[in-house]
Coordinates of C-alpha atoms in Angstrom, one line a residue:
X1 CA 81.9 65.4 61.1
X2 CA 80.4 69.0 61.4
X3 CA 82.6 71.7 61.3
X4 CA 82.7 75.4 61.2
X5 CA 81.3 76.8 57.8
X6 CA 83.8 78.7 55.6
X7 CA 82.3 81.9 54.7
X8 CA 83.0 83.6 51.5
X9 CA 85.0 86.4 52.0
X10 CA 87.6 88.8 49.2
X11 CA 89.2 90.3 52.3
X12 CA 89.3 88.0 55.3
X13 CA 91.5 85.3 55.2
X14 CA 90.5 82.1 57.2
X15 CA 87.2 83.1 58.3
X16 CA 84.8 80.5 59.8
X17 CA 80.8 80.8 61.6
X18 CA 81.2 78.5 64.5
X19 CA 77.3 78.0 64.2
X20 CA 76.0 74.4 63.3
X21 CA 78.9 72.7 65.3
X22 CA 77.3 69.1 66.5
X23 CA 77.4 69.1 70.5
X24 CA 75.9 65.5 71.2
X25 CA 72.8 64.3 69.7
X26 CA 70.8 67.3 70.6
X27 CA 72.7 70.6 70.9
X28 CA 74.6 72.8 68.3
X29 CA 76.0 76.0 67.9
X30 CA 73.8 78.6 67.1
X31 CA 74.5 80.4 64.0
X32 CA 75.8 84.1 63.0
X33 CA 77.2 84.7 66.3
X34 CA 80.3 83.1 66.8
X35 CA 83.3 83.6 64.0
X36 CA 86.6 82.8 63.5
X37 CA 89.3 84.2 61.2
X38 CA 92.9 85.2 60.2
X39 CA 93.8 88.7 61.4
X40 CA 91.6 91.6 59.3
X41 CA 94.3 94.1 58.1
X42 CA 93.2 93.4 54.4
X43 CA 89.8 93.9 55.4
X44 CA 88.0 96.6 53.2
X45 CA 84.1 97.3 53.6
X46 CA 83.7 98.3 50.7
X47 CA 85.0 95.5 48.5
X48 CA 83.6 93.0 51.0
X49 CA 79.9 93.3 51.8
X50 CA 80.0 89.6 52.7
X51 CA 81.5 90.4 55.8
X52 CA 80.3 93.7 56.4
X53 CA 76.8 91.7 56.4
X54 CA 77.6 89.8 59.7
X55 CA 76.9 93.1 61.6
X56 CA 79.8 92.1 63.7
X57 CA 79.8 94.1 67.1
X58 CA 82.7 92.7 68.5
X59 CA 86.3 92.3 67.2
X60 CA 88.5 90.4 69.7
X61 CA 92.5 90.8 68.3
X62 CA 94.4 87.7 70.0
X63 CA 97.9 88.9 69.0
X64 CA 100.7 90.9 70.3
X65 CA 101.7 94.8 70.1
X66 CA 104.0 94.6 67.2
X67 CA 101.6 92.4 65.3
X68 CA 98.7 94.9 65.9
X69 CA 101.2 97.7 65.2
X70 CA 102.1 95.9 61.8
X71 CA 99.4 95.1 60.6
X72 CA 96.2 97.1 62.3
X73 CA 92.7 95.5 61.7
X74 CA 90.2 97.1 60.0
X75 CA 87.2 97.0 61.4
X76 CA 84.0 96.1 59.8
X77 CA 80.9 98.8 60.3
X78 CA 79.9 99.4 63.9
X79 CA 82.2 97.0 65.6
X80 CA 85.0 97.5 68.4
X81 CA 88.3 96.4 69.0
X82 CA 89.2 94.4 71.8
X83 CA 92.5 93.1 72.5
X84 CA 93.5 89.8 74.2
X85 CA 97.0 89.2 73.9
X86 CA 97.6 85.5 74.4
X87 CA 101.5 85.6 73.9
X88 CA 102.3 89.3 75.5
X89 CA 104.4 87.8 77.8
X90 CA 106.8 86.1 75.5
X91 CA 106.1 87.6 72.0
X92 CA 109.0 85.7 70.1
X93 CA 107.3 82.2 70.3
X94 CA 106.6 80.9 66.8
X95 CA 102.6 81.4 65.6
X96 CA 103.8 85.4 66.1
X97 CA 106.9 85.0 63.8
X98 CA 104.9 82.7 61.6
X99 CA 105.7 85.2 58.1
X100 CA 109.3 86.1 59.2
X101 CA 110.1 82.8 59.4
X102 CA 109.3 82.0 55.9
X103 CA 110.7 84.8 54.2
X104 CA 114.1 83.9 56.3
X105 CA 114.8 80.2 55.4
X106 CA 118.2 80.4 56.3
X107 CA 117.3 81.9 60.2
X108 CA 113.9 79.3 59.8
X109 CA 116.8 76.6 59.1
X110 CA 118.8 77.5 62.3
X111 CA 115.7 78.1 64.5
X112 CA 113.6 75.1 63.4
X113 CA 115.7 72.7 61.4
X114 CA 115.9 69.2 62.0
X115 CA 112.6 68.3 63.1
X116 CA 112.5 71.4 65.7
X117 CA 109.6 73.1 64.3
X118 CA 106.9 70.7 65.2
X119 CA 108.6 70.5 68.6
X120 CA 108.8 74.0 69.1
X121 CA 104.6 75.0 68.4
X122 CA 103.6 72.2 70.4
X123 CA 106.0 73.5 73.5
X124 CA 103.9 77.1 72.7
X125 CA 100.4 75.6 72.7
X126 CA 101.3 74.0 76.1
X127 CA 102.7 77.9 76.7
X128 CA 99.4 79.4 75.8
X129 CA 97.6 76.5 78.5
X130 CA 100.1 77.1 81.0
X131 CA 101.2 81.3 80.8
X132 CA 99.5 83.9 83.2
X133 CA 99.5 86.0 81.2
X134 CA 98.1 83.4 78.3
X135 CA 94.9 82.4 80.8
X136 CA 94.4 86.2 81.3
X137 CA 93.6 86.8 77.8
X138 CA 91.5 83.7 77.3
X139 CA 89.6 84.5 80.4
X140 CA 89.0 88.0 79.0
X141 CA 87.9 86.3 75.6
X142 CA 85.6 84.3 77.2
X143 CA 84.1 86.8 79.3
X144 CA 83.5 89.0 76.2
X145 CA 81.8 86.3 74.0
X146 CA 79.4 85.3 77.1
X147 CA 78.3 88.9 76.7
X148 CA 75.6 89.0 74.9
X149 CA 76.0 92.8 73.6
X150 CA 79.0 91.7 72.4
X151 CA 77.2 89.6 69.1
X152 CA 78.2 88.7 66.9
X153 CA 81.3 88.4 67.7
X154 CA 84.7 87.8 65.5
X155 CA 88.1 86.8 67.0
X156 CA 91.2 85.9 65.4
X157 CA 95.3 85.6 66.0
X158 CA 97.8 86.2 62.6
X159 CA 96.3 83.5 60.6
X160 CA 93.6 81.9 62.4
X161 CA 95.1 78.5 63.1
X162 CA 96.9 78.8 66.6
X163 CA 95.6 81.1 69.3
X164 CA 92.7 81.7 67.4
X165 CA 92.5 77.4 67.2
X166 CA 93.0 76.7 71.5
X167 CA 89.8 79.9 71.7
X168 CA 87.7 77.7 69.2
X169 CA 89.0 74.8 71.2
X170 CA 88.1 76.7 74.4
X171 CA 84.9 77.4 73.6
X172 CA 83.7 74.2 72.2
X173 CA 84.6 72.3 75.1
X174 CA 82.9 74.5 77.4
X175 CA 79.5 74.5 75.7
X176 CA 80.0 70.9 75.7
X177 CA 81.9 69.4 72.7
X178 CA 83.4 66.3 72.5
X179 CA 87.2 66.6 72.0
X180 CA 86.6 64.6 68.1
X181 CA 84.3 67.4 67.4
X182 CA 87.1 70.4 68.8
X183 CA 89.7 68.4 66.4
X184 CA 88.0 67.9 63.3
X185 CA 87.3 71.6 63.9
X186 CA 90.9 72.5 64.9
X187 CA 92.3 70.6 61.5
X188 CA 89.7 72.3 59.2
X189 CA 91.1 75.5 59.0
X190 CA 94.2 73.8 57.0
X191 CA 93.1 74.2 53.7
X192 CA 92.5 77.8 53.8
X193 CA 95.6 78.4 55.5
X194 CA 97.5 76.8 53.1
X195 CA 96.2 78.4 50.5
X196 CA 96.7 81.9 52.3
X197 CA 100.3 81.2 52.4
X198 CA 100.7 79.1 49.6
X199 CA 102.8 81.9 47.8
X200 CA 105.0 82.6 50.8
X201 CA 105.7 79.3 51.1
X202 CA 106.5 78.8 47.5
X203 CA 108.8 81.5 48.0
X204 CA 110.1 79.8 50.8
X205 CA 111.0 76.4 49.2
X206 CA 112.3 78.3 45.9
X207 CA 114.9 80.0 47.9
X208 CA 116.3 76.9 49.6
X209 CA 113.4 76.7 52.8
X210 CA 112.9 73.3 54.3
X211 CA 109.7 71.6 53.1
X212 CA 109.5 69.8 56.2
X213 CA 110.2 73.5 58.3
X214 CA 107.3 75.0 55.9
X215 CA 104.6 72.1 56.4
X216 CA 105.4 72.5 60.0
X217 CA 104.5 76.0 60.5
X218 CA 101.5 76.6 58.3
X219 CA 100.0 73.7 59.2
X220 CA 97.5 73.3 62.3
X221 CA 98.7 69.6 63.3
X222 CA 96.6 67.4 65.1
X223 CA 99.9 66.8 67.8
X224 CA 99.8 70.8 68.4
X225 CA 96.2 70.5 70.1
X226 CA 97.2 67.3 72.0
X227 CA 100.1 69.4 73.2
X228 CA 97.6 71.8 75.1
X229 CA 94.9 69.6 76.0
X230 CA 97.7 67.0 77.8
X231 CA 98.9 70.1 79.5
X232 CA 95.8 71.0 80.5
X233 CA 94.9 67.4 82.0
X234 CA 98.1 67.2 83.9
X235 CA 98.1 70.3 85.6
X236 CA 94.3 70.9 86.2
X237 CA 92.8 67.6 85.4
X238 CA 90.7 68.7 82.5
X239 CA 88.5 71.6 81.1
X240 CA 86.7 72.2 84.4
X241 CA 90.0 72.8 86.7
X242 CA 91.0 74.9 83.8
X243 CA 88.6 77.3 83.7
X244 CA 87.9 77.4 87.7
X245 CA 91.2 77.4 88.5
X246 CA 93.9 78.7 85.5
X247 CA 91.2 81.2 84.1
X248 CA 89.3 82.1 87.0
X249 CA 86.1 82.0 85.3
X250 CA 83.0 82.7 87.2
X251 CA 80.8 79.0 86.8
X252 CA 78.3 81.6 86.2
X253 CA 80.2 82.9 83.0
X254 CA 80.6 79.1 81.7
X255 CA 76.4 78.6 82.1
X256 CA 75.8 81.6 80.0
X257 CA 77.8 80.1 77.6
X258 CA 76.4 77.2 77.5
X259 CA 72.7 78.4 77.5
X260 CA 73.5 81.5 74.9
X261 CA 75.9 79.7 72.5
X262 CA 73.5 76.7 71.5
X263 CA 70.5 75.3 69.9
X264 CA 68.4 72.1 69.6
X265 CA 69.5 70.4 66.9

């Protein structure tokens, strides 16, 4: 099945061009104007004309304060921040801690031992469906990539996998995905994050760390996405409600996706 295309990058961990993504028999993505990565404080123009080729415009940053504090993007040529935190309201869920955990594998075993850290991401993807302050910040990603002088366009989260994976999810759906296509898509970014973290993680289990904790948290797992999608069918009875009525989004805004965002295939 079709998924995003990995585009070489030195600099840019994770990063994906939505483009080509199958919707039906006759639609896809259009290309160049829709990428995904991990966050882009490694970036550096100079060492990475790859990226710096995109002539991204927009940069949307889906983490919180102290992640943007620790580690600032760097922005390719010409583009602009903008920032929609997804977990503002409660910054201590686990994709934000996602580093501290593994270089703490006693604290990791006390926080997520025992089969907890599965558990606890797929109670924060329903958190990132179901939070105010969550649907604020997808609504404002959603209104930003629907403007056209905002393309191409680049979001991402810490690594690319988790708020960056419900935005891909998001906006798939709405210009008219299957859900098989948004989970082939949501799975794919798994070998690149595993090999982004592949030294942490060998740290990790060399110091005592839970392979089972590890696996858990650097992995984008299929039951994670179920997790929001469920929650998003029980409380608003699908993509529709969620957008009308959890995002606010104007069915105006959704069109222009639609119509903007794809191509005959």
């Amino acid at each position: 099945m079709q998924t995003a295309r990995a585009v070489p990058a030195a600099t840019v961990v994770n990063l994906r061009d939505l483009g080509g993504i199958a919707l039906g028999r006759d639609r896809r993505l259009r290309q160049g104007i829709l990428l995904r990565s991990a966050q882009l404080s490694d970036f550096d123009a100079d060492h990475d004309m790859a990226v710096a080729a995109l002539g991204i415009r927009t940069v949307v940053d889906l983490r919180t304060a102290d992640e943007r504090q620790w580690a600032p993007d760097r922005l390719p040529p010409g583009a602009r921040l903008f920032v929609a935190d997804v977990l503002g309201d409660n910054p201590g869920v686990a994709p934000a801690r996602l580093r501290a955990l593994l270089g703490d594998p006693d604290g990791a075993a006390s926080l997520l031992g025992g089969g907890k850290a599965e558990e606890l991401f797929a109670q924060t993807y329903r958190k990132m469906v179901l939070s105010p302050g969550a649907a604020a910040a997808y609504r404002a990603f959603l209104d930003t990539a629907a403007d056209p002088r905002a393309r191409p366009l680049l979001f991402h989260c810490a690594t690319g996998k988790d708020r960056t994976g419900w935005a891909t999810a998001l906006l798939l759906m709405t210009a008219g995905a299957s859900r098989e296509v948004v989970r082939a898509e949501f799975i794919g970014v798994n070998r690149a994050v595993r090999a982004a973290f592949g030294p942490a993680v060998r740290r990790f289990l060399d110091a005592g760390g839970d392979p089972d904790i590890a696996s858990a948290v650097v992995d984008a797992r299929p039951r994670y996405l179920e997790a929001a999608l469920d929650a998003m069918d029980e409380r608003w009875g699908g993509l529709d409600g969620y957008l009308t009525k959890a995002l606010r989004l104007p069915p105006a805004v959704a069109e222009r996706l639609r119509a903007d965002l794809t191509v005959p295939a």
